[in-house]
């Protein structure tokens, strides 16, 4: 029974009489990092929505949890279809625990739409706090952590990725990104071209796992180091702009972005205007560069 001295929104998930959505943080690597609260929430759940059911069942077995819950998949492709049914279960008094493959649900993982739907229905949402790759990498990076921005995964397409970095070129806060093993070399090279090869950064790989590695240095050096690809789960932390001396993107980067905008349907003139505005460059100089290389 819930302690009447504890506000309802602060009660332990396992103590709730009414239905609730419980966001459960799972270990990034070591099973020993799992909290007792995670095992308790899983054991007490009526339904467990898991990003990868097979991976979750291995986790539950490693934790020694005797599951009584119905386990359903909850990954990107089925997320929208699953939400109404899960909301109905919560409204009916059941406890639904959401787990993703590692870290906290809804942080570049499935979960946001379910949280929003449950909250909109006036139902309870709580959590079993757990590890976060964002905070762990930020703390290990050695870069300023008093103010930061989490940018998730950069766009996959070259032009879109360059534009996304361009919009962040003067961001003063430390920036945290996720990236896949297949695109890390390209992303670091694009960061070096847009933010400047000397901008301090850190690449954090396989956090809390056996082969954990944190490589710190200027973006240019990190891009060269990762050019042939890396293995494992990767988080990149990049220092914010100092506000002075930020190098403008090189000509190749500007031309690539203009070409991408033109390929996307913009006129060359509009593409030049957008690129010049993004990087606060003289429009005539950018236009001269674009026409000279045609």
Short mmCIF file of N, CA, C and O in Angstrom, two decimals, residues 16-151:
data_model
loop_
_atom_site.label_atom_id
_atom_site.label_comp_id
_atom_site.label_asym_id
_atom_site.label_seq_id
_atom_site.Cartn_x
_atom_site.Cartn_y
_atom_site.Cartn_z
N UNK A 16 2.12 1.00 -6.80
CA UNK A 16 0.94 1.65 -7.35
C UNK A 16 -0.23 0.68 -7.41
O UNK A 16 -0.10 -0.43 -7.89
N UNK A 17 -1.38 1.12 -6.96
CA UNK A 17 -2.58 0.32 -7.07
C UNK A 17 -3.20 0.50 -8.45
O UNK A 17 -3.78 -0.42 -9.02
N UNK A 18 -3.11 1.72 -8.98
CA UNK A 18 -3.69 2.03 -10.29
C UNK A 18 -2.69 1.69 -11.39
O UNK A 18 -1.52 1.44 -11.14
N UNK A 19 -3.21 1.71 -12.63
CA UNK A 19 -2.33 1.44 -13.75
C UNK A 19 -1.33 2.55 -13.95
O UNK A 19 -1.54 3.69 -13.56
N UNK A 20 -0.21 2.21 -14.57
CA UNK A 20 0.84 3.20 -14.82
C UNK A 20 1.76 2.71 -15.92
O UNK A 20 1.90 1.49 -16.13
N UNK A 21 2.35 3.65 -16.62
CA UNK A 21 3.44 3.36 -17.54
C UNK A 21 4.73 3.59 -16.78
O UNK A 21 4.93 4.66 -16.19
N UNK A 22 5.62 2.60 -16.81
CA UNK A 22 6.89 2.69 -16.09
C UNK A 22 8.03 2.60 -17.10
O UNK A 22 8.18 1.59 -17.78
N UNK A 23 8.79 3.68 -17.23
CA UNK A 23 9.96 3.68 -18.10
C UNK A 23 11.13 3.12 -17.31
O UNK A 23 11.51 3.67 -16.28
N UNK A 24 11.71 2.03 -17.81
CA UNK A 24 12.74 1.34 -17.04
C UNK A 24 14.09 1.42 -17.75
O UNK A 24 14.24 0.90 -18.86
N UNK A 25 15.05 2.06 -17.11
CA UNK A 25 16.39 2.14 -17.67
C UNK A 25 17.10 0.80 -17.54
O UNK A 25 17.05 0.16 -16.48
N UNK A 26 17.75 0.36 -18.61
CA UNK A 26 18.47 -0.92 -18.60
C UNK A 26 19.97 -0.67 -18.77
O UNK A 26 20.38 0.37 -19.29
N UNK A 27 20.80 -1.61 -18.34
CA UNK A 27 22.26 -1.40 -18.39
C UNK A 27 22.76 -1.14 -19.81
O UNK A 27 22.26 -1.71 -20.78
N UNK A 28 23.78 -0.27 -19.91
CA UNK A 28 24.44 -0.05 -21.19
C UNK A 28 25.31 -1.24 -21.56
O UNK A 28 25.51 -1.54 -22.73
N UNK A 29 25.83 -1.91 -20.54
CA UNK A 29 26.73 -3.04 -20.78
C UNK A 29 26.67 -4.05 -19.65
O UNK A 29 26.07 -5.11 -19.77
N UNK A 30 27.25 -3.70 -18.53
CA UNK A 30 27.35 -4.63 -17.41
C UNK A 30 25.99 -4.89 -16.76
O UNK A 30 25.31 -3.95 -16.36
N UNK A 31 25.63 -6.16 -16.60
CA UNK A 31 24.38 -6.51 -15.93
C UNK A 31 24.41 -6.03 -14.49
O UNK A 31 23.38 -5.66 -13.91
N UNK A 32 25.58 -5.99 -13.89
CA UNK A 32 25.70 -5.57 -12.49
C UNK A 32 25.31 -4.11 -12.29
O UNK A 32 25.10 -3.67 -11.15
N UNK A 33 25.20 -3.34 -13.38
CA UNK A 33 24.78 -1.94 -13.26
C UNK A 33 23.26 -1.80 -13.11
O UNK A 33 22.77 -0.71 -12.83
N UNK A 34 22.53 -2.89 -13.30
CA UNK A 34 21.07 -2.83 -13.16
C UNK A 34 20.71 -2.57 -11.70
O UNK A 34 21.32 -3.11 -10.78
N UNK A 35 19.69 -1.75 -11.50
CA UNK A 35 19.27 -1.41 -10.15
C UNK A 35 18.30 -2.46 -9.60
O UNK A 35 17.61 -3.14 -10.37
N UNK A 36 18.22 -2.60 -8.28
CA UNK A 36 17.20 -3.49 -7.70
C UNK A 36 15.80 -3.08 -8.12
O UNK A 36 14.92 -3.94 -8.28
N UNK A 37 15.59 -1.78 -8.33
CA UNK A 37 14.28 -1.30 -8.76
C UNK A 37 13.88 -1.85 -10.12
O UNK A 37 12.70 -2.08 -10.38
N UNK A 38 14.85 -2.06 -11.02
CA UNK A 38 14.56 -2.61 -12.33
C UNK A 38 14.02 -4.03 -12.20
O UNK A 38 12.98 -4.37 -12.78
N UNK A 39 14.71 -4.87 -11.44
CA UNK A 39 14.26 -6.25 -11.25
C UNK A 39 12.87 -6.29 -10.61
O UNK A 39 12.01 -7.09 -11.00
N UNK A 40 12.63 -5.43 -9.64
CA UNK A 40 11.34 -5.39 -8.96
C UNK A 40 10.22 -4.97 -9.92
O UNK A 40 9.13 -5.55 -9.93
N UNK A 41 10.49 -3.95 -10.74
CA UNK A 41 9.48 -3.47 -11.69
C UNK A 41 9.14 -4.54 -12.71
O UNK A 41 7.97 -4.72 -13.07
N UNK A 42 10.15 -5.28 -13.19
CA UNK A 42 9.90 -6.34 -14.15
C UNK A 42 9.09 -7.47 -13.54
O UNK A 42 8.19 -8.03 -14.18
N UNK A 43 9.42 -7.82 -12.30
CA UNK A 43 8.70 -8.91 -11.64
C UNK A 43 7.25 -8.54 -11.36
O UNK A 43 6.36 -9.41 -11.38
N UNK A 44 6.98 -7.27 -11.12
CA UNK A 44 5.63 -6.82 -10.75
C UNK A 44 4.78 -6.40 -11.95
O UNK A 44 3.59 -6.11 -11.80
N UNK A 45 5.37 -6.36 -13.14
CA UNK A 45 4.66 -5.83 -14.31
C UNK A 45 3.54 -6.76 -14.76
O UNK A 45 3.60 -7.99 -14.61
N UNK A 46 2.52 -6.15 -15.35
CA UNK A 46 1.47 -6.91 -16.03
C UNK A 46 1.80 -7.08 -17.50
O UNK A 46 1.49 -8.10 -18.10
N UNK A 47 2.42 -6.06 -18.07
CA UNK A 47 2.83 -6.09 -19.48
C UNK A 47 4.22 -5.47 -19.57
O UNK A 47 4.50 -4.46 -18.92
N UNK A 48 5.08 -6.08 -20.38
CA UNK A 48 6.40 -5.50 -20.64
C UNK A 48 6.51 -5.27 -22.14
O UNK A 48 6.38 -6.19 -22.95
N UNK A 49 6.71 -4.01 -22.52
CA UNK A 49 6.89 -3.63 -23.93
C UNK A 49 8.39 -3.48 -24.15
O UNK A 49 9.03 -2.61 -23.54
N UNK A 50 8.96 -4.32 -25.00
CA UNK A 50 10.41 -4.38 -25.17
C UNK A 50 10.81 -4.08 -26.61
O UNK A 50 10.18 -4.59 -27.55
N UNK A 51 11.84 -3.26 -26.76
CA UNK A 51 12.34 -2.93 -28.10
C UNK A 51 12.76 -4.20 -28.84
O UNK A 51 12.49 -4.37 -30.03
N UNK A 52 13.45 -5.09 -28.15
CA UNK A 52 13.89 -6.37 -28.73
C UNK A 52 13.53 -7.43 -27.70
O UNK A 52 14.17 -7.54 -26.65
N UNK A 53 12.51 -8.24 -27.97
CA UNK A 53 12.02 -9.19 -26.96
C UNK A 53 13.07 -10.25 -26.62
O UNK A 53 13.19 -10.65 -25.46
N UNK A 54 13.83 -10.71 -27.60
CA UNK A 54 14.84 -11.73 -27.31
C UNK A 54 15.94 -11.17 -26.42
O UNK A 54 16.38 -11.84 -25.48
N UNK A 55 16.36 -9.97 -26.72
CA UNK A 55 17.40 -9.35 -25.89
C UNK A 55 16.86 -9.09 -24.49
O UNK A 55 17.58 -9.28 -23.49
N UNK A 56 15.60 -8.68 -24.39
CA UNK A 56 15.02 -8.45 -23.07
C UNK A 56 14.93 -9.74 -22.26
O UNK A 56 15.23 -9.74 -21.06
N UNK A 57 14.52 -10.83 -22.89
CA UNK A 57 14.39 -12.09 -22.15
C UNK A 57 15.76 -12.57 -21.63
O UNK A 57 15.84 -13.15 -20.54
N UNK A 58 16.82 -12.30 -22.38
CA UNK A 58 18.16 -12.63 -21.89
C UNK A 58 18.49 -11.77 -20.66
O UNK A 58 19.08 -12.25 -19.69
N UNK A 59 18.13 -10.48 -20.72
CA UNK A 59 18.37 -9.59 -19.59
C UNK A 59 17.62 -10.07 -18.36
O UNK A 59 18.19 -10.14 -17.25
N UNK A 60 16.34 -10.42 -18.53
CA UNK A 60 15.54 -10.89 -17.40
C UNK A 60 16.14 -12.16 -16.80
O UNK A 60 16.20 -12.32 -15.57
N UNK A 61 16.61 -13.05 -17.66
CA UNK A 61 17.23 -14.28 -17.17
C UNK A 61 18.50 -13.98 -16.40
O UNK A 61 18.77 -14.56 -15.33
N UNK A 62 19.32 -13.07 -16.92
CA UNK A 62 20.56 -12.70 -16.23
C UNK A 62 20.28 -12.07 -14.88
O UNK A 62 21.08 -12.20 -13.94
N UNK A 63 19.16 -11.35 -14.78
CA UNK A 63 18.80 -10.72 -13.51
C UNK A 63 18.11 -11.68 -12.55
O UNK A 63 17.86 -11.34 -11.40
N UNK A 64 17.78 -12.87 -13.05
CA UNK A 64 17.09 -13.85 -12.22
C UNK A 64 15.65 -13.47 -11.92
O UNK A 64 15.11 -13.85 -10.87
N UNK A 65 15.02 -12.74 -12.85
CA UNK A 65 13.64 -12.30 -12.64
C UNK A 65 12.67 -13.36 -13.13
O UNK A 65 12.78 -13.85 -14.25
N UNK A 66 11.71 -13.72 -12.27
CA UNK A 66 10.65 -14.65 -12.64
C UNK A 66 9.51 -13.83 -13.24
O UNK A 66 8.77 -13.15 -12.52
N UNK A 67 9.39 -13.86 -14.56
CA UNK A 67 8.42 -13.01 -15.24
C UNK A 67 7.02 -13.59 -15.20
O UNK A 67 6.82 -14.79 -15.45
N UNK A 68 6.04 -12.74 -14.89
CA UNK A 68 4.63 -13.10 -14.96
C UNK A 68 3.91 -12.26 -16.01
O UNK A 68 2.74 -12.50 -16.30
N UNK A 69 4.60 -11.30 -16.56
CA UNK A 69 3.99 -10.33 -17.47
C UNK A 69 3.87 -10.89 -18.89
O UNK A 69 4.62 -11.79 -19.30
N UNK A 70 2.95 -10.31 -19.63
CA UNK A 70 2.88 -10.52 -21.08
C UNK A 70 3.97 -9.66 -21.71
O UNK A 70 4.05 -8.47 -21.43
N UNK A 71 4.81 -10.24 -22.54
CA UNK A 71 5.90 -9.51 -23.18
C UNK A 71 5.52 -9.25 -24.64
O UNK A 71 5.20 -10.18 -25.39
N UNK A 72 5.54 -7.97 -25.03
CA UNK A 72 5.21 -7.60 -26.41
C UNK A 72 6.35 -6.78 -27.00
O UNK A 72 7.09 -6.10 -26.27
N UNK A 73 6.50 -6.85 -28.31
CA UNK A 73 7.54 -6.07 -28.97
C UNK A 73 7.11 -4.61 -29.08
O UNK A 73 5.92 -4.30 -29.22
N UNK A 74 8.09 -3.71 -29.01
CA UNK A 74 7.80 -2.27 -29.11
C UNK A 74 9.01 -1.59 -29.74
O UNK A 74 9.84 -0.99 -29.07
N UNK A 75 9.10 -1.75 -31.06
CA UNK A 75 10.20 -1.11 -31.81
C UNK A 75 9.60 -0.13 -32.80
O UNK A 75 8.36 -0.01 -32.91
N UNK A 76 10.44 0.59 -33.50
CA UNK A 76 10.00 1.74 -34.30
C UNK A 76 8.87 1.41 -35.26
O UNK A 76 7.89 2.16 -35.37
N UNK A 77 8.96 0.28 -35.95
CA UNK A 77 7.99 -0.03 -36.98
C UNK A 77 6.61 -0.39 -36.44
O UNK A 77 5.60 -0.27 -37.15
N UNK A 78 6.53 -0.85 -35.19
CA UNK A 78 5.23 -1.26 -34.62
C UNK A 78 4.76 -0.31 -33.53
O UNK A 78 3.67 -0.49 -32.98
N UNK A 79 5.57 0.70 -33.21
CA UNK A 79 5.29 1.58 -32.08
C UNK A 79 3.90 2.21 -32.18
O UNK A 79 3.10 2.15 -31.23
N UNK A 80 3.58 2.80 -33.32
CA UNK A 80 2.30 3.50 -33.46
C UNK A 80 1.12 2.55 -33.29
O UNK A 80 0.11 2.91 -32.68
N UNK A 81 1.25 1.33 -33.81
CA UNK A 81 0.15 0.36 -33.71
C UNK A 81 -0.03 -0.16 -32.28
O UNK A 81 -1.14 -0.52 -31.88
N UNK A 82 1.05 -0.21 -31.51
CA UNK A 82 0.99 -0.75 -30.16
C UNK A 82 0.41 0.25 -29.15
O UNK A 82 -0.15 -0.15 -28.13
N UNK A 83 0.57 1.53 -29.40
CA UNK A 83 0.23 2.55 -28.40
C UNK A 83 -1.22 2.46 -27.90
O UNK A 83 -1.45 2.44 -26.69
N UNK A 84 -2.23 2.41 -28.77
CA UNK A 84 -3.61 2.41 -28.25
C UNK A 84 -3.89 1.24 -27.30
O UNK A 84 -4.54 1.43 -26.26
N UNK A 85 -3.42 0.05 -27.64
CA UNK A 85 -3.66 -1.10 -26.79
C UNK A 85 -2.99 -0.98 -25.43
O UNK A 85 -3.56 -1.36 -24.40
N UNK A 86 -1.78 -0.44 -25.42
CA UNK A 86 -1.06 -0.27 -24.16
C UNK A 86 -1.74 0.79 -23.29
O UNK A 86 -1.83 0.63 -22.07
N UNK A 87 -2.20 1.86 -23.92
CA UNK A 87 -2.93 2.89 -23.16
C UNK A 87 -4.19 2.29 -22.54
O UNK A 87 -4.51 2.56 -21.38
N UNK A 88 -4.89 1.45 -23.29
CA UNK A 88 -6.10 0.81 -22.76
C UNK A 88 -5.78 -0.08 -21.56
O UNK A 88 -6.54 -0.12 -20.57
N UNK A 89 -4.67 -0.79 -21.63
CA UNK A 89 -4.29 -1.65 -20.51
C UNK A 89 -3.99 -0.82 -19.26
O UNK A 89 -4.37 -1.18 -18.14
N UNK A 90 -3.29 0.28 -19.45
CA UNK A 90 -2.98 1.15 -18.32
C UNK A 90 -4.26 1.74 -17.74
O UNK A 90 -4.45 1.79 -16.52
N UNK A 91 -5.17 2.17 -18.61
CA UNK A 91 -6.44 2.71 -18.15
C UNK A 91 -7.24 1.67 -17.38
O UNK A 91 -8.03 2.00 -16.49
N UNK A 92 -7.03 0.38 -17.73
CA UNK A 92 -7.71 -0.70 -17.04
C UNK A 92 -7.05 -1.13 -15.75
O UNK A 92 -7.47 -2.11 -15.13
N UNK A 93 -5.98 -0.42 -15.35
CA UNK A 93 -5.35 -0.70 -14.07
C UNK A 93 -4.09 -1.54 -14.13
O UNK A 93 -3.54 -1.92 -13.09
N UNK A 94 -3.59 -1.82 -15.34
CA UNK A 94 -2.39 -2.65 -15.44
C UNK A 94 -1.12 -1.80 -15.43
O UNK A 94 -1.14 -0.62 -15.80
N UNK A 95 -0.04 -2.44 -14.99
CA UNK A 95 1.27 -1.79 -15.00
C UNK A 95 2.02 -2.23 -16.25
O UNK A 95 2.29 -3.41 -16.43
N UNK A 96 2.35 -1.26 -17.09
CA UNK A 96 3.09 -1.53 -18.33
C UNK A 96 4.50 -0.99 -18.16
O UNK A 96 4.70 0.20 -17.90
N UNK A 97 5.49 -1.87 -18.28
CA UNK A 97 6.90 -1.47 -18.18
C UNK A 97 7.50 -1.41 -19.58
O UNK A 97 7.38 -2.37 -20.35
N UNK A 98 8.11 -0.29 -19.92
CA UNK A 98 8.75 -0.11 -21.22
C UNK A 98 10.26 -0.20 -21.06
O UNK A 98 10.85 0.52 -20.25
N UNK A 99 10.88 -1.10 -21.83
CA UNK A 99 12.34 -1.23 -21.80
C UNK A 99 12.87 -1.18 -23.23
O UNK A 99 12.25 -1.69 -24.16
N UNK A 100 14.00 -0.55 -23.40
CA UNK A 100 14.68 -0.55 -24.69
C UNK A 100 15.99 -1.32 -24.53
O UNK A 100 16.30 -1.83 -23.46
N UNK A 101 16.77 -1.41 -25.61
CA UNK A 101 17.93 -2.29 -25.60
C UNK A 101 18.99 -1.87 -24.58
O UNK A 101 19.68 -2.71 -24.02
N UNK A 102 19.14 -0.58 -24.36
CA UNK A 102 20.12 -0.09 -23.39
C UNK A 102 19.80 1.36 -23.06
O UNK A 102 19.43 2.13 -23.94
N UNK A 103 19.95 1.73 -21.80
CA UNK A 103 19.70 3.10 -21.39
C UNK A 103 18.22 3.38 -21.17
O UNK A 103 17.41 2.47 -21.00
N UNK A 104 17.87 4.67 -21.17
CA UNK A 104 16.51 5.09 -20.87
C UNK A 104 15.63 5.10 -22.11
O UNK A 104 16.02 5.65 -23.14
N UNK A 105 14.43 4.52 -22.05
CA UNK A 105 13.50 4.58 -23.18
C UNK A 105 13.18 6.02 -23.54
O UNK A 105 13.22 6.91 -22.69
N UNK A 106 12.86 6.23 -24.80
CA UNK A 106 12.43 7.49 -25.41
C UNK A 106 13.57 8.45 -25.69
O UNK A 106 13.37 9.49 -26.30
N UNK A 107 14.81 8.14 -25.28
CA UNK A 107 15.96 8.99 -25.61
C UNK A 107 16.63 8.39 -26.84
O UNK A 107 17.45 7.48 -26.75
N UNK A 108 16.22 8.86 -28.03
CA UNK A 108 16.63 8.28 -29.31
C UNK A 108 16.29 6.80 -29.37
O UNK A 108 16.98 6.02 -30.02
N UNK A 109 15.26 6.40 -28.68
CA UNK A 109 14.75 5.04 -28.65
C UNK A 109 13.23 5.12 -28.66
O UNK A 109 12.66 6.19 -28.39
N UNK A 110 12.55 4.00 -28.93
CA UNK A 110 11.09 4.03 -28.86
C UNK A 110 10.60 4.48 -27.48
O UNK A 110 11.26 4.23 -26.47
N UNK A 111 9.45 5.12 -27.44
CA UNK A 111 8.87 5.48 -26.15
C UNK A 111 8.17 6.82 -26.11
O UNK A 111 7.19 6.99 -25.39
N UNK A 112 8.66 7.79 -26.88
CA UNK A 112 8.10 9.13 -26.79
C UNK A 112 6.60 9.15 -27.08
O UNK A 112 5.82 9.77 -26.37
N UNK A 113 6.18 8.45 -28.15
CA UNK A 113 4.77 8.48 -28.52
C UNK A 113 3.90 7.85 -27.44
O UNK A 113 2.78 8.31 -27.20
N UNK A 114 4.39 6.80 -26.80
CA UNK A 114 3.62 6.14 -25.74
C UNK A 114 3.52 7.04 -24.52
O UNK A 114 2.44 7.17 -23.93
N UNK A 115 4.62 7.68 -24.13
CA UNK A 115 4.59 8.60 -23.00
C UNK A 115 3.59 9.72 -23.27
O UNK A 115 2.77 10.07 -22.39
N UNK A 116 3.64 10.30 -24.47
CA UNK A 116 2.74 11.39 -24.80
C UNK A 116 1.28 10.95 -24.76
O UNK A 116 0.42 11.68 -24.25
N UNK A 117 0.99 9.75 -25.27
CA UNK A 117 -0.38 9.26 -25.30
C UNK A 117 -0.90 8.95 -23.89
O UNK A 117 -2.05 9.26 -23.56
N UNK A 118 -0.07 8.36 -23.07
CA UNK A 118 -0.47 8.05 -21.69
C UNK A 118 -0.70 9.33 -20.91
O UNK A 118 -1.70 9.46 -20.17
N UNK A 119 0.20 10.29 -21.06
CA UNK A 119 0.04 11.57 -20.36
C UNK A 119 -1.21 12.30 -20.83
O UNK A 119 -1.96 12.88 -20.03
N UNK A 120 -1.48 12.27 -22.15
CA UNK A 120 -2.66 12.94 -22.70
C UNK A 120 -3.95 12.31 -22.18
O UNK A 120 -4.97 12.99 -22.06
N UNK A 121 -3.89 11.01 -21.85
CA UNK A 121 -5.05 10.32 -21.32
C UNK A 121 -5.23 10.56 -19.82
O UNK A 121 -6.18 10.05 -19.22
N UNK A 122 -4.33 11.33 -19.23
CA UNK A 122 -4.43 11.62 -17.80
C UNK A 122 -4.02 10.47 -16.92
O UNK A 122 -4.38 10.41 -15.74
N UNK A 123 -3.21 9.54 -17.47
CA UNK A 123 -2.77 8.37 -16.72
C UNK A 123 -1.34 8.58 -16.20
O UNK A 123 -0.63 9.48 -16.65
N UNK A 124 -0.95 7.74 -15.28
CA UNK A 124 0.33 7.92 -14.59
C UNK A 124 1.51 7.45 -15.44
O UNK A 124 1.45 6.40 -16.09
N UNK A 125 2.58 8.22 -15.43
CA UNK A 125 3.85 7.84 -16.04
C UNK A 125 4.94 8.04 -14.99
O UNK A 125 5.03 9.12 -14.40
N UNK A 126 5.73 7.02 -14.76
CA UNK A 126 6.82 7.14 -13.81
C UNK A 126 8.03 6.39 -14.39
O UNK A 126 8.01 5.97 -15.54
N UNK A 127 9.08 6.24 -13.60
CA UNK A 127 10.29 5.61 -14.14
C UNK A 127 11.05 4.86 -13.07
O UNK A 127 10.91 5.12 -11.87
N UNK A 128 11.86 3.93 -13.55
CA UNK A 128 12.92 3.33 -12.76
C UNK A 128 14.20 3.87 -13.38
O UNK A 128 14.63 3.40 -14.43
N UNK A 129 14.80 4.91 -12.78
CA UNK A 129 15.96 5.54 -13.40
C UNK A 129 17.08 4.54 -13.66
O UNK A 129 17.28 3.58 -12.90
N UNK A 130 17.80 4.77 -14.73
CA UNK A 130 18.90 3.87 -15.06
C UNK A 130 19.97 4.58 -15.85
O UNK A 130 19.96 5.81 -15.99
N UNK A 131 20.90 3.83 -16.40
CA UNK A 131 22.04 4.41 -17.13
C UNK A 131 21.58 5.20 -18.35
O UNK A 131 20.55 4.92 -18.95
N UNK A 132 22.39 6.19 -18.73
CA UNK A 132 22.15 7.00 -19.92
C UNK A 132 23.47 7.20 -20.64
O UNK A 132 24.42 7.73 -20.06
N UNK A 133 23.54 6.79 -21.90
CA UNK A 133 24.77 6.96 -22.67
C UNK A 133 25.09 8.44 -22.85
O UNK A 133 26.26 8.84 -22.89
N UNK A 134 24.06 9.29 -22.93
CA UNK A 134 24.27 10.72 -23.11
C UNK A 134 25.04 11.31 -21.93
O UNK A 134 26.07 11.97 -22.09
N UNK A 135 24.53 11.08 -20.73
CA UNK A 135 25.15 11.65 -19.53
C UNK A 135 26.49 11.01 -19.25
O UNK A 135 27.45 11.68 -18.84
N UNK A 136 26.59 9.70 -19.47
CA UNK A 136 27.86 9.01 -19.21
C UNK A 136 28.97 9.55 -20.12
O UNK A 136 30.08 9.85 -19.67
N UNK A 137 28.67 9.69 -21.42
CA UNK A 137 29.66 10.21 -22.35
C UNK A 137 30.02 11.65 -22.03
O UNK A 137 31.20 12.05 -22.08
N UNK A 138 29.03 12.46 -21.71
CA UNK A 138 29.28 13.86 -21.37
C UNK A 138 30.22 13.96 -20.18
O UNK A 138 31.18 14.75 -20.17
N UNK A 139 29.98 13.14 -19.15
CA UNK A 139 30.82 13.18 -17.96
C UNK A 139 32.24 12.74 -18.24
O UNK A 139 33.20 13.26 -17.67
N UNK A 140 32.40 11.75 -19.14
CA UNK A 140 33.74 11.21 -19.44
C UNK A 140 34.51 12.03 -20.45
O UNK A 140 35.72 11.87 -20.59
N UNK A 141 33.83 12.91 -21.18
CA UNK A 141 34.45 13.61 -22.30
C UNK A 141 35.54 14.59 -21.89
O UNK A 141 36.45 14.88 -22.65
N UNK A 142 35.43 15.13 -20.69
CA UNK A 142 36.36 16.17 -20.28
C UNK A 142 36.01 17.52 -20.84
O UNK A 142 36.77 18.48 -20.69
N UNK A 143 34.85 17.64 -21.48
CA UNK A 143 34.38 18.91 -22.04
C UNK A 143 33.37 19.55 -21.09
O UNK A 143 32.81 18.87 -20.22
N UNK A 144 33.13 20.85 -21.20
CA UNK A 144 32.20 21.52 -20.28
C UNK A 144 30.84 20.83 -20.24
O UNK A 144 30.25 20.50 -21.28
N UNK A 145 30.35 20.57 -19.04
CA UNK A 145 29.11 19.82 -18.88
C UNK A 145 28.03 20.62 -18.16
O UNK A 145 26.96 20.08 -17.86
N UNK A 146 28.31 21.91 -17.87
CA UNK A 146 27.31 22.71 -17.16
C UNK A 146 26.11 23.04 -18.04
O UNK A 146 24.99 23.20 -17.56
N UNK A 147 26.33 23.11 -19.36
CA UNK A 147 25.25 23.34 -20.31
C UNK A 147 25.56 22.49 -21.55
O UNK A 147 26.66 22.52 -22.08
N UNK A 148 24.55 21.73 -22.01
CA UNK A 148 24.79 20.89 -23.19
C UNK A 148 23.49 20.70 -23.95
O UNK A 148 22.39 20.96 -23.44
N UNK A 149 23.61 20.22 -25.19
CA UNK A 149 22.45 19.92 -26.01
C UNK A 149 22.63 18.52 -26.60
O UNK A 149 23.72 18.16 -27.06
N UNK A 150 21.56 17.73 -26.56
CA UNK A 150 21.60 16.38 -27.13
C UNK A 150 20.96 16.43 -28.51
O UNK A 150 19.80 16.84 -28.64
N UNK A 151 21.69 16.03 -29.54
CA UNK A 151 21.24 16.15 -30.92
C UNK A 151 20.86 14.82 -31.55
O UNK A 151 20.50 14.77 -32.72
#
